mmCIF file of C-alpha atoms in Angstrom:
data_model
loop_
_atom_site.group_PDB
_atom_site.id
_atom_site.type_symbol
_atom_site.label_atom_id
_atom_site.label_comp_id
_atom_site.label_asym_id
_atom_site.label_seq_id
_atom_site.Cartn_x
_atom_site.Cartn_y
_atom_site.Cartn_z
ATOM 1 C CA UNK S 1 -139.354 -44.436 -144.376
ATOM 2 C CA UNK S 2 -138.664 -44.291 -140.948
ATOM 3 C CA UNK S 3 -136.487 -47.953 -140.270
ATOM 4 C CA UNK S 4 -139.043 -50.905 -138.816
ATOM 5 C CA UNK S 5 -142.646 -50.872 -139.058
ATOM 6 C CA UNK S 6 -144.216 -50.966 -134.956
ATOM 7 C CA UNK S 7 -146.939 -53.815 -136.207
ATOM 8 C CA UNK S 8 -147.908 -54.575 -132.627
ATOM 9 C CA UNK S 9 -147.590 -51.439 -131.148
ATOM 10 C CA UNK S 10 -149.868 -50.036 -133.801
ATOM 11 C CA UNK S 11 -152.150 -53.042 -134.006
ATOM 12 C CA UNK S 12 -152.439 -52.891 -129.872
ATOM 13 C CA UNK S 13 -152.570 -48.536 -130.174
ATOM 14 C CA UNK S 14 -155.414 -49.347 -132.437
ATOM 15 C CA UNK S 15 -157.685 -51.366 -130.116
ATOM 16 C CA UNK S 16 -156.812 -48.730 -127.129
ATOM 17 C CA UNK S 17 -158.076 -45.761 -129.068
ATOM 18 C CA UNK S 18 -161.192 -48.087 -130.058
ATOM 19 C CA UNK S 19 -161.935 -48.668 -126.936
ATOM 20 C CA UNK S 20 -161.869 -45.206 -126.087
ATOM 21 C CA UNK S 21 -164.224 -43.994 -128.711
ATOM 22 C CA UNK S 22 -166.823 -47.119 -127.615
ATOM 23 C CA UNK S 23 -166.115 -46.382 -124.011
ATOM 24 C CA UNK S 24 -167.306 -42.341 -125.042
ATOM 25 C CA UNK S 25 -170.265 -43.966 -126.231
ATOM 26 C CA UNK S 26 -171.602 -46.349 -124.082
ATOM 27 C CA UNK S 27 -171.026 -43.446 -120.922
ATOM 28 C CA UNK S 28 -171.886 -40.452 -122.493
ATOM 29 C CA UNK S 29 -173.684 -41.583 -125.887
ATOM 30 C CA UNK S 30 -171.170 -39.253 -127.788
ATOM 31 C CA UNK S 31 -168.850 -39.957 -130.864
ATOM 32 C CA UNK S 32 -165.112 -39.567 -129.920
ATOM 33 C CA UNK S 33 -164.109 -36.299 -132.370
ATOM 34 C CA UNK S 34 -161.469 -34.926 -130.712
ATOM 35 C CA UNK S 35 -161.971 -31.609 -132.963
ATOM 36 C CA UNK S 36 -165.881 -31.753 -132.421
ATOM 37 C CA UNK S 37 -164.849 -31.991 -128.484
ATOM 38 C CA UNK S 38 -162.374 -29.851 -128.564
ATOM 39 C CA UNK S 39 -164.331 -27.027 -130.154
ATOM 40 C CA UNK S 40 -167.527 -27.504 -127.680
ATOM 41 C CA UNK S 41 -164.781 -27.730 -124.766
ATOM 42 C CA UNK S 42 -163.802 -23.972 -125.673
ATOM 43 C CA UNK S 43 -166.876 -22.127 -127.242
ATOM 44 C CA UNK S 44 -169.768 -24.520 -126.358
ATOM 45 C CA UNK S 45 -172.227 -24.592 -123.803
ATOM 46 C CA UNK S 46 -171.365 -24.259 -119.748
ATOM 47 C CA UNK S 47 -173.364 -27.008 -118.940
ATOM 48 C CA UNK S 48 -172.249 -29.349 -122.086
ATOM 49 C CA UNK S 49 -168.082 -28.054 -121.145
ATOM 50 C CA UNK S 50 -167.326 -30.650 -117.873
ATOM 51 C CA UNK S 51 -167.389 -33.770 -119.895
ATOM 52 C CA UNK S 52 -165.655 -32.455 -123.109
ATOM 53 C CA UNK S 53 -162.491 -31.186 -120.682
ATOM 54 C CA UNK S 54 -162.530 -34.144 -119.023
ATOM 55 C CA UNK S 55 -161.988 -36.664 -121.886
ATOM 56 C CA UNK S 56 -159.474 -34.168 -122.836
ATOM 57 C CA UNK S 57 -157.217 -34.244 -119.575
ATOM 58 C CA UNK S 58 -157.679 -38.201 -119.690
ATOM 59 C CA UNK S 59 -156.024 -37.297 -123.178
ATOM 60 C CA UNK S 60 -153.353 -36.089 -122.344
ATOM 61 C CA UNK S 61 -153.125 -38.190 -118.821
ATOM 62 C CA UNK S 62 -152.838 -41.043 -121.184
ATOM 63 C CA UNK S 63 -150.807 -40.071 -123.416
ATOM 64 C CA UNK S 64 -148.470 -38.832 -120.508
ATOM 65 C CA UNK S 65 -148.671 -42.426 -118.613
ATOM 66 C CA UNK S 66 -147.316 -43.915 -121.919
ATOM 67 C CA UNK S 67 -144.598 -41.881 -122.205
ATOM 68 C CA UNK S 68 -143.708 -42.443 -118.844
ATOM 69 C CA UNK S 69 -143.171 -45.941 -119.682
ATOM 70 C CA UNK S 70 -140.810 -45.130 -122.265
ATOM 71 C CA UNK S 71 -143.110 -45.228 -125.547
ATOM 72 C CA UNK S 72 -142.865 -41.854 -127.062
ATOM 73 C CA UNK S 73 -139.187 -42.213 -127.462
ATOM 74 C CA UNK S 74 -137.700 -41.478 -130.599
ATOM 75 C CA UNK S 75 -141.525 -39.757 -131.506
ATOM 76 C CA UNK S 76 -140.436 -35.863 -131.652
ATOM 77 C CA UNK S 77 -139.362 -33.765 -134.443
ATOM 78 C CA UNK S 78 -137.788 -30.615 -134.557
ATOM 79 C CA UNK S 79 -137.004 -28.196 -137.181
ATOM 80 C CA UNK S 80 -140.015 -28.415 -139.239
ATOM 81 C CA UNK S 81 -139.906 -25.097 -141.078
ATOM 82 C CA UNK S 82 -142.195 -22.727 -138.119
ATOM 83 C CA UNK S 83 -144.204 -21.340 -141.114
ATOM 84 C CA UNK S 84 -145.513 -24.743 -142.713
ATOM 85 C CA UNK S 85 -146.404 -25.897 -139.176
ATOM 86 C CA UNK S 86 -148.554 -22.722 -138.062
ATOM 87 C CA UNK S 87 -150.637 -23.027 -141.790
ATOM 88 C CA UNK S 88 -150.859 -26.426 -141.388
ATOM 89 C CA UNK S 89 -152.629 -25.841 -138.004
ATOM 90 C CA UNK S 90 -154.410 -22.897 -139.853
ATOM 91 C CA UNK S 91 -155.973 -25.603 -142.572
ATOM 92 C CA UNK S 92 -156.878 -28.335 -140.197
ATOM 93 C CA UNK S 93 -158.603 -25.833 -137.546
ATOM 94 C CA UNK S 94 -160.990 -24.641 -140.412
ATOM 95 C CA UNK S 95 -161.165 -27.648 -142.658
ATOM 96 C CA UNK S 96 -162.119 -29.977 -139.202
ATOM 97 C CA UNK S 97 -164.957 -27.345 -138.686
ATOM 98 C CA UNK S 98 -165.673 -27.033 -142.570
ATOM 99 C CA UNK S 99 -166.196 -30.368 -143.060
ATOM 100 C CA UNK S 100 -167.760 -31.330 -139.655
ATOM 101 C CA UNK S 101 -164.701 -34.090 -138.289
ATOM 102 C CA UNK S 102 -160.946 -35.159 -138.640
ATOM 103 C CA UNK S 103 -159.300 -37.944 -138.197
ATOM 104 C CA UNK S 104 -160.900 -39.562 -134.977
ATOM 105 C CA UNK S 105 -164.787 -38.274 -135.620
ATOM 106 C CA UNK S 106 -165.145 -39.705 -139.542
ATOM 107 C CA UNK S 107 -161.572 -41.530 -139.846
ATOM 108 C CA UNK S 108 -162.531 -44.293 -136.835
ATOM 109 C CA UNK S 109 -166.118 -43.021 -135.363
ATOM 110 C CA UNK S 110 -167.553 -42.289 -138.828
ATOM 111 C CA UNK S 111 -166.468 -45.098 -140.515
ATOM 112 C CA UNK S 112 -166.943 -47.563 -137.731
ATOM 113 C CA UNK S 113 -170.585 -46.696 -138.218
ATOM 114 C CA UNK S 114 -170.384 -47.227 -141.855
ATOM 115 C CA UNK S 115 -171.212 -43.309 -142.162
ATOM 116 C CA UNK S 116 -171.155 -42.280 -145.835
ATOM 117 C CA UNK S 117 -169.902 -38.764 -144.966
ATOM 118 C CA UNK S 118 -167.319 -40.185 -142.941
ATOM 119 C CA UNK S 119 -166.244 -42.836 -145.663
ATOM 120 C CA UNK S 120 -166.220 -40.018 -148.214
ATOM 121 C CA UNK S 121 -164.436 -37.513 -145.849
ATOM 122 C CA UNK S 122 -161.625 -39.984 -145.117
ATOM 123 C CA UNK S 123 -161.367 -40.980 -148.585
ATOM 124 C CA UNK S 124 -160.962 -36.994 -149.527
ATOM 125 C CA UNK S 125 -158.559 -35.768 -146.919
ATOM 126 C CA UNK S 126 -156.425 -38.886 -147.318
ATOM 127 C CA UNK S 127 -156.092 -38.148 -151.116
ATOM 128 C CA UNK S 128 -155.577 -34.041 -150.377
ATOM 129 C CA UNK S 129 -152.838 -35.412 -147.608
ATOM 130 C CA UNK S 130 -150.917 -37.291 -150.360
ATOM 131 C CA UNK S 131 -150.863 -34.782 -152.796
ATOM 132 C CA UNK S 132 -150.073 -32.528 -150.517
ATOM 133 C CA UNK S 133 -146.927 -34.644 -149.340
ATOM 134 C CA UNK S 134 -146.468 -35.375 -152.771
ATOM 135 C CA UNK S 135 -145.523 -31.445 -153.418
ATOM 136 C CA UNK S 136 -143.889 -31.126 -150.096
ATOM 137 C CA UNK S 137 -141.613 -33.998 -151.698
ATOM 138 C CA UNK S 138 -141.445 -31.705 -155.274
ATOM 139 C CA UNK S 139 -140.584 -28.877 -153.254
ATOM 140 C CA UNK S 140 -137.638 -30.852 -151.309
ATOM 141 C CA UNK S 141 -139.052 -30.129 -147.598
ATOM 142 C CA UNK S 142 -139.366 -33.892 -147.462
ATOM 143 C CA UNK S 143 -136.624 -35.832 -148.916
ATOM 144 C CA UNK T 1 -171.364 -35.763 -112.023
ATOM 145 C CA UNK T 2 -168.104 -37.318 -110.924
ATOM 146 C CA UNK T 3 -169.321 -40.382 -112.495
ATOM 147 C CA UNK T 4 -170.169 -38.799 -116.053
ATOM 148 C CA UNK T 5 -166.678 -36.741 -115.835
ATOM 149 C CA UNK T 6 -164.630 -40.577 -115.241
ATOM 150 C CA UNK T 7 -166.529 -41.907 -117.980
ATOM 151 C CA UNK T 8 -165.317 -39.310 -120.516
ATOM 152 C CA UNK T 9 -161.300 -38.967 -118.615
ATOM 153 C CA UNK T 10 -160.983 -42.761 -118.661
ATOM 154 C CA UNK T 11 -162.220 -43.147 -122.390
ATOM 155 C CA UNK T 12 -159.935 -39.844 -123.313
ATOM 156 C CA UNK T 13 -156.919 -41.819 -121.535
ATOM 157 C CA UNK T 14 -157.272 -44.886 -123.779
ATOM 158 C CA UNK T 15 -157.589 -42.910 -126.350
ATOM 159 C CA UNK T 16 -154.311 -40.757 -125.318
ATOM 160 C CA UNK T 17 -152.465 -43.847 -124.862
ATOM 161 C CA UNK T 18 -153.457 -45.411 -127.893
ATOM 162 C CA UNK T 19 -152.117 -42.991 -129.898
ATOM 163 C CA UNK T 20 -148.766 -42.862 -128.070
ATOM 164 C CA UNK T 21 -148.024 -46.631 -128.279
ATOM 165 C CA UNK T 22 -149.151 -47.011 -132.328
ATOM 166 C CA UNK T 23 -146.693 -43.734 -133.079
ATOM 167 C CA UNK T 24 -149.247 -41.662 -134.096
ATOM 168 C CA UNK T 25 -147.564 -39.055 -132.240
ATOM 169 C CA UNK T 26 -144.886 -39.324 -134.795
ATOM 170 C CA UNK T 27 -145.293 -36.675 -137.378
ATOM 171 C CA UNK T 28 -142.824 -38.672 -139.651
ATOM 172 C CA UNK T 29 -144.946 -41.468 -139.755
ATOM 173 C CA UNK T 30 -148.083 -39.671 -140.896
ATOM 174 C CA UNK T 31 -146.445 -38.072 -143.330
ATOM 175 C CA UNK T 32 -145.103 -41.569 -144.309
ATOM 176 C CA UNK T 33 -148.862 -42.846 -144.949
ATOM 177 C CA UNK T 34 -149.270 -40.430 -146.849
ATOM 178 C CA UNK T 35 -145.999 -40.883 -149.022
ATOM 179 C CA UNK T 36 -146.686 -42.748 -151.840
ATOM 180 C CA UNK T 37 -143.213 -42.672 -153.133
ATOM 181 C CA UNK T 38 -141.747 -44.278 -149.520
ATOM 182 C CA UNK T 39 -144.981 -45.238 -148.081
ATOM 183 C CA UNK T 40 -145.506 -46.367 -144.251
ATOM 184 C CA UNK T 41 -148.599 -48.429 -143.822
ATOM 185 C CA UNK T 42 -148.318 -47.990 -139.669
ATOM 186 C CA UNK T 43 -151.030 -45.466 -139.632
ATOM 187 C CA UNK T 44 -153.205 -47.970 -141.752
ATOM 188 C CA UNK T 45 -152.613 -50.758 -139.511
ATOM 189 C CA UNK T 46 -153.991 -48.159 -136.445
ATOM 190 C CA UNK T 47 -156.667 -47.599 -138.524
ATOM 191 C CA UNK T 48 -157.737 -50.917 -139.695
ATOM 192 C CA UNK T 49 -157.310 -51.640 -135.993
ATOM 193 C CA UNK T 50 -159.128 -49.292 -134.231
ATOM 194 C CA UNK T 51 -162.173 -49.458 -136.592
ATOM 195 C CA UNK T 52 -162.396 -52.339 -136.547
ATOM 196 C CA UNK T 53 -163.066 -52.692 -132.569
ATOM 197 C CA UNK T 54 -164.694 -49.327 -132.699
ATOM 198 C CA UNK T 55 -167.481 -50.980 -135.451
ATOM 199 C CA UNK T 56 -167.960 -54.258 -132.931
ATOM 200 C CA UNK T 57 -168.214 -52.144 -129.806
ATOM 201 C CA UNK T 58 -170.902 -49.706 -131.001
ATOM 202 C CA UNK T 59 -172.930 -52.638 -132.237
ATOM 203 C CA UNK T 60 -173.090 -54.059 -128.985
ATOM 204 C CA UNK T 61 -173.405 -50.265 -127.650
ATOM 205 C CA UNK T 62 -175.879 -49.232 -129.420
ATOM 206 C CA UNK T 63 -178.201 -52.158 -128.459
ATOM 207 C CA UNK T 64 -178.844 -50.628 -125.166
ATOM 208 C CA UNK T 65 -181.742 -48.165 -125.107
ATOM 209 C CA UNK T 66 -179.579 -45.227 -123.234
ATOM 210 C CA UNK T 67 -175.935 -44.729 -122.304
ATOM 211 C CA UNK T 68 -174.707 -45.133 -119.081
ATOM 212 C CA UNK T 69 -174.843 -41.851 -117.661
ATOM 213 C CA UNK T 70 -176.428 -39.829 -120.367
ATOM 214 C CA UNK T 71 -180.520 -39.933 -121.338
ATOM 215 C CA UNK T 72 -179.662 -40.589 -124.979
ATOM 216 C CA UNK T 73 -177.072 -41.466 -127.537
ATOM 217 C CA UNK T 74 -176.429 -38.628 -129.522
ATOM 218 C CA UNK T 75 -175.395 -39.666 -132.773
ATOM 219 C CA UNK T 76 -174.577 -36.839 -136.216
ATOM 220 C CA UNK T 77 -178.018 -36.795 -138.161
ATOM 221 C CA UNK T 78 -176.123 -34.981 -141.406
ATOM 222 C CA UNK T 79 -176.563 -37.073 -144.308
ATOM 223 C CA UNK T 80 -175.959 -34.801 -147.192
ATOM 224 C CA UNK T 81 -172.251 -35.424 -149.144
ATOM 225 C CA UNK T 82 -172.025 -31.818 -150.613
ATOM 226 C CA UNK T 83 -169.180 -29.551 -151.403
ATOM 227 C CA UNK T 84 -168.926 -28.269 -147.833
ATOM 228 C CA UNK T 85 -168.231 -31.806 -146.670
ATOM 229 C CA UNK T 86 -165.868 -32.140 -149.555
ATOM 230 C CA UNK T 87 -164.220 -28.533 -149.227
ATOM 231 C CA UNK T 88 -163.798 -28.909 -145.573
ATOM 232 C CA UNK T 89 -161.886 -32.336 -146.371
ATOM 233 C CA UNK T 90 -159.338 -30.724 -148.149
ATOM 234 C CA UNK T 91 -158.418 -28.282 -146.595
ATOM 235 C CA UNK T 92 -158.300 -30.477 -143.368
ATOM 236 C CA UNK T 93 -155.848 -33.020 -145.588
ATOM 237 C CA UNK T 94 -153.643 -30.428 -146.796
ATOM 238 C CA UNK T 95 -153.161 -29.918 -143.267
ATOM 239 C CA UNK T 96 -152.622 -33.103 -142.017
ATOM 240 C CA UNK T 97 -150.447 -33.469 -144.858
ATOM 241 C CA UNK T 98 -148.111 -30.126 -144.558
ATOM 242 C CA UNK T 99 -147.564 -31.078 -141.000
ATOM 243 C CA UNK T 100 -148.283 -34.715 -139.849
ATOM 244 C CA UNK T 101 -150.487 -33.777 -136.790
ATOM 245 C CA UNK T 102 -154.274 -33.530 -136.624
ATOM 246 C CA UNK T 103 -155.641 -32.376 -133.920
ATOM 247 C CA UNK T 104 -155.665 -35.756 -131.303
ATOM 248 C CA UNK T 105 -151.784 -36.784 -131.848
ATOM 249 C CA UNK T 106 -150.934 -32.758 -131.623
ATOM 250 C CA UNK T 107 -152.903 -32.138 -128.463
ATOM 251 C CA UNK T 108 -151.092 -35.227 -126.893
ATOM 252 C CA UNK T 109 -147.734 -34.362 -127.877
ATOM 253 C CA UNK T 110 -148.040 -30.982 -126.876
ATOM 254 C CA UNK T 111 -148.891 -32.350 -123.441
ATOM 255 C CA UNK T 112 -145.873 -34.098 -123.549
ATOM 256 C CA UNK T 113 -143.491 -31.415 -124.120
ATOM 257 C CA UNK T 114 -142.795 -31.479 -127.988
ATOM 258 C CA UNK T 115 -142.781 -28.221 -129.382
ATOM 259 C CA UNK T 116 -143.981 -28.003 -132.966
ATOM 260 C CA UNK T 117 -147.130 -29.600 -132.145
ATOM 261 C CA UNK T 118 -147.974 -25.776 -130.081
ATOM 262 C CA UNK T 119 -147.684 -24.061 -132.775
ATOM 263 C CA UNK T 120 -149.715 -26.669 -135.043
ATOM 264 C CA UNK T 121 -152.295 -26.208 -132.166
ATOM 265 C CA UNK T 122 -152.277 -22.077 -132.299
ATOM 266 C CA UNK T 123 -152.616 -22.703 -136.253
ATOM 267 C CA UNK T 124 -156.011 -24.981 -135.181
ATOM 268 C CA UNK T 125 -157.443 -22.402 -133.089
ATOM 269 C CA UNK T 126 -156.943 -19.365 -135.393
ATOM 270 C CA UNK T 127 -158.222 -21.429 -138.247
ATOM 271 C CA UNK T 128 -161.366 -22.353 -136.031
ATOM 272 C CA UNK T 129 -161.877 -18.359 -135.025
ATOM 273 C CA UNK T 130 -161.339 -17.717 -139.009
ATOM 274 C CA UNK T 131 -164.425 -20.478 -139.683
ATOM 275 C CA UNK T 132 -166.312 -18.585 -137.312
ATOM 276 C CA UNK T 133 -165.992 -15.460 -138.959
ATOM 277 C CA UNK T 134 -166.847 -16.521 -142.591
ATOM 278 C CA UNK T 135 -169.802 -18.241 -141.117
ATOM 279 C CA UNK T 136 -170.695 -15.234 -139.792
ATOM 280 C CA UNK T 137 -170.202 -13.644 -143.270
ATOM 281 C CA UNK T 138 -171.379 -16.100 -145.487
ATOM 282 C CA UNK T 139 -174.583 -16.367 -142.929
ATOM 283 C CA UNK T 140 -175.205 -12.385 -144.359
ATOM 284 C CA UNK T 141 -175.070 -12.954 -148.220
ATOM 285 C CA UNK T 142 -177.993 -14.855 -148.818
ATOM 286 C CA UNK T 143 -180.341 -11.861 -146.803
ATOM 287 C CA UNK T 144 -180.102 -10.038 -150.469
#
């Protein structure tokens, strides 16, 4: 474990990216799944694309104006091995369009709404996550 | 227009900076959720969090007959909890898992400059192209 736990930082994160997702709503009426957004943003519609590239830009924009303050220190990692990183990217891409979500569309929107698919989802790739860290431990990539 | 872009950039930016300040951002700690044998509830805590003001917000939300800018709240109609659901899961843990980014904390990183959060990203978008082609394949089979 990484030393301290952030328990404000993530408490206070929490209700930001809450507010985000309610904010998506009550403007646009849509749930906030970044891969759902991200997807429409590059292959959807023209007319359905301004929105979708804008909540991405705030995205980043945000996530830039908090590092600017100092809060992503410490937060990168290098020398993952390249290989696990680019399949990793490989699953998530198809599993997030495989099972319609990731982490922000069922994990928060889903089961803020008490969705069962989203409950279930989160429950499943949670479980697949520590299994799969599980072996990455048995396998001595994580240590 | 401008109006339904700010909507969607100022809700993206809380959302950006959200996941800065709780570490999310932090491969390491992901990966520590998910670590049973060393586990590091931050991740749940962001969770617990933001669900928790995402479930009060929509309530109040969703009371309105129309969003703000938009004619109607579109919300997913899907229902069923079948093996695509499930399979899709998965392979979107194992993922998660293998790395430590999905795709909101990767997108942000890579905006700030880390590195292995690209190549998660090219990883995302050749595993969305490959979805689309065994659609496109699996779309065929049934025709026989």
């Amino acid at each position: 474990m990484i030393e301290g736990m952030p328990v404000f930082q993530a408490l206070g994160g929490g209700v930001l990216i809450g507010l985000g997702a309610i904010l998506l709503m009550l403007g646009e009426g849509r749930i906030a799944g970044i891969s759902g957004i991200l997807g429409g943003a590059l292959t959807g519609e023209r007319g359905d694309r301004g929105w979708r590239l804008a909540f991405l830009l705030g995205l980043g924009g945000g996530g830039f104006l908090a590092s600017v303050l100092g809060l992503a220190a410490g937060a990168e990692r290098t020398g993952y091995p390249m290989v696990l990183l680019l399949f990793a990217g490989l699953a998530v891409g198809f599993g997030a369009r495989l099972g319609s979500g990731c982490t922000s569309g069922h994990g928060v929107c889903g089961c803020a709404r008490l969705s069962p698919r989203s409950l279930v989802a989160t429950l499943v790739f949670c479980s697949a996550g520590m299994l799969t860290v599980a072996a990455l431990r048995m396998a001595e990539v994580l240590s | 227009m401008i109006g339904r872009w700010l909507w969607a950039a100022v809700a993206g930016g809380l959302f950006g900076f959200g996941l800065v300040l709780s570490r999310m951002i932090d491969p390491r700690r992901v990966q520590g959720f998910l670590d049973l044998a060393d586990w590091d509830p931050t991740l749940m805590l962001v969770m617990v969090s933001a669900v928790s003001t995402t479930m009060i917000g929509y309530r109040l939300v969703l009371k309105r007959p129309r969003p703000v800018v938009e004619d109607r709240f579109q919300l997913p109609t899907a229902t069923a909890i079948d093996g695509r659901l499930a399979m899709g899961a998965v392979v979107f843990g194992l993922g998660w898992g293998l790395a430590g980014y999905c795709p909101g904390p990767a997108l942000t990183a890579a905006v700030l400059g880390f590195r292995e959060p690209l190549i998660v990203l090219a990883g995302v978008a050749a595993g969305s192209l490959l979805f689309d082609l065994y659609r496109r394949r699996a779309g065929r089979k049934p025709v026989r």
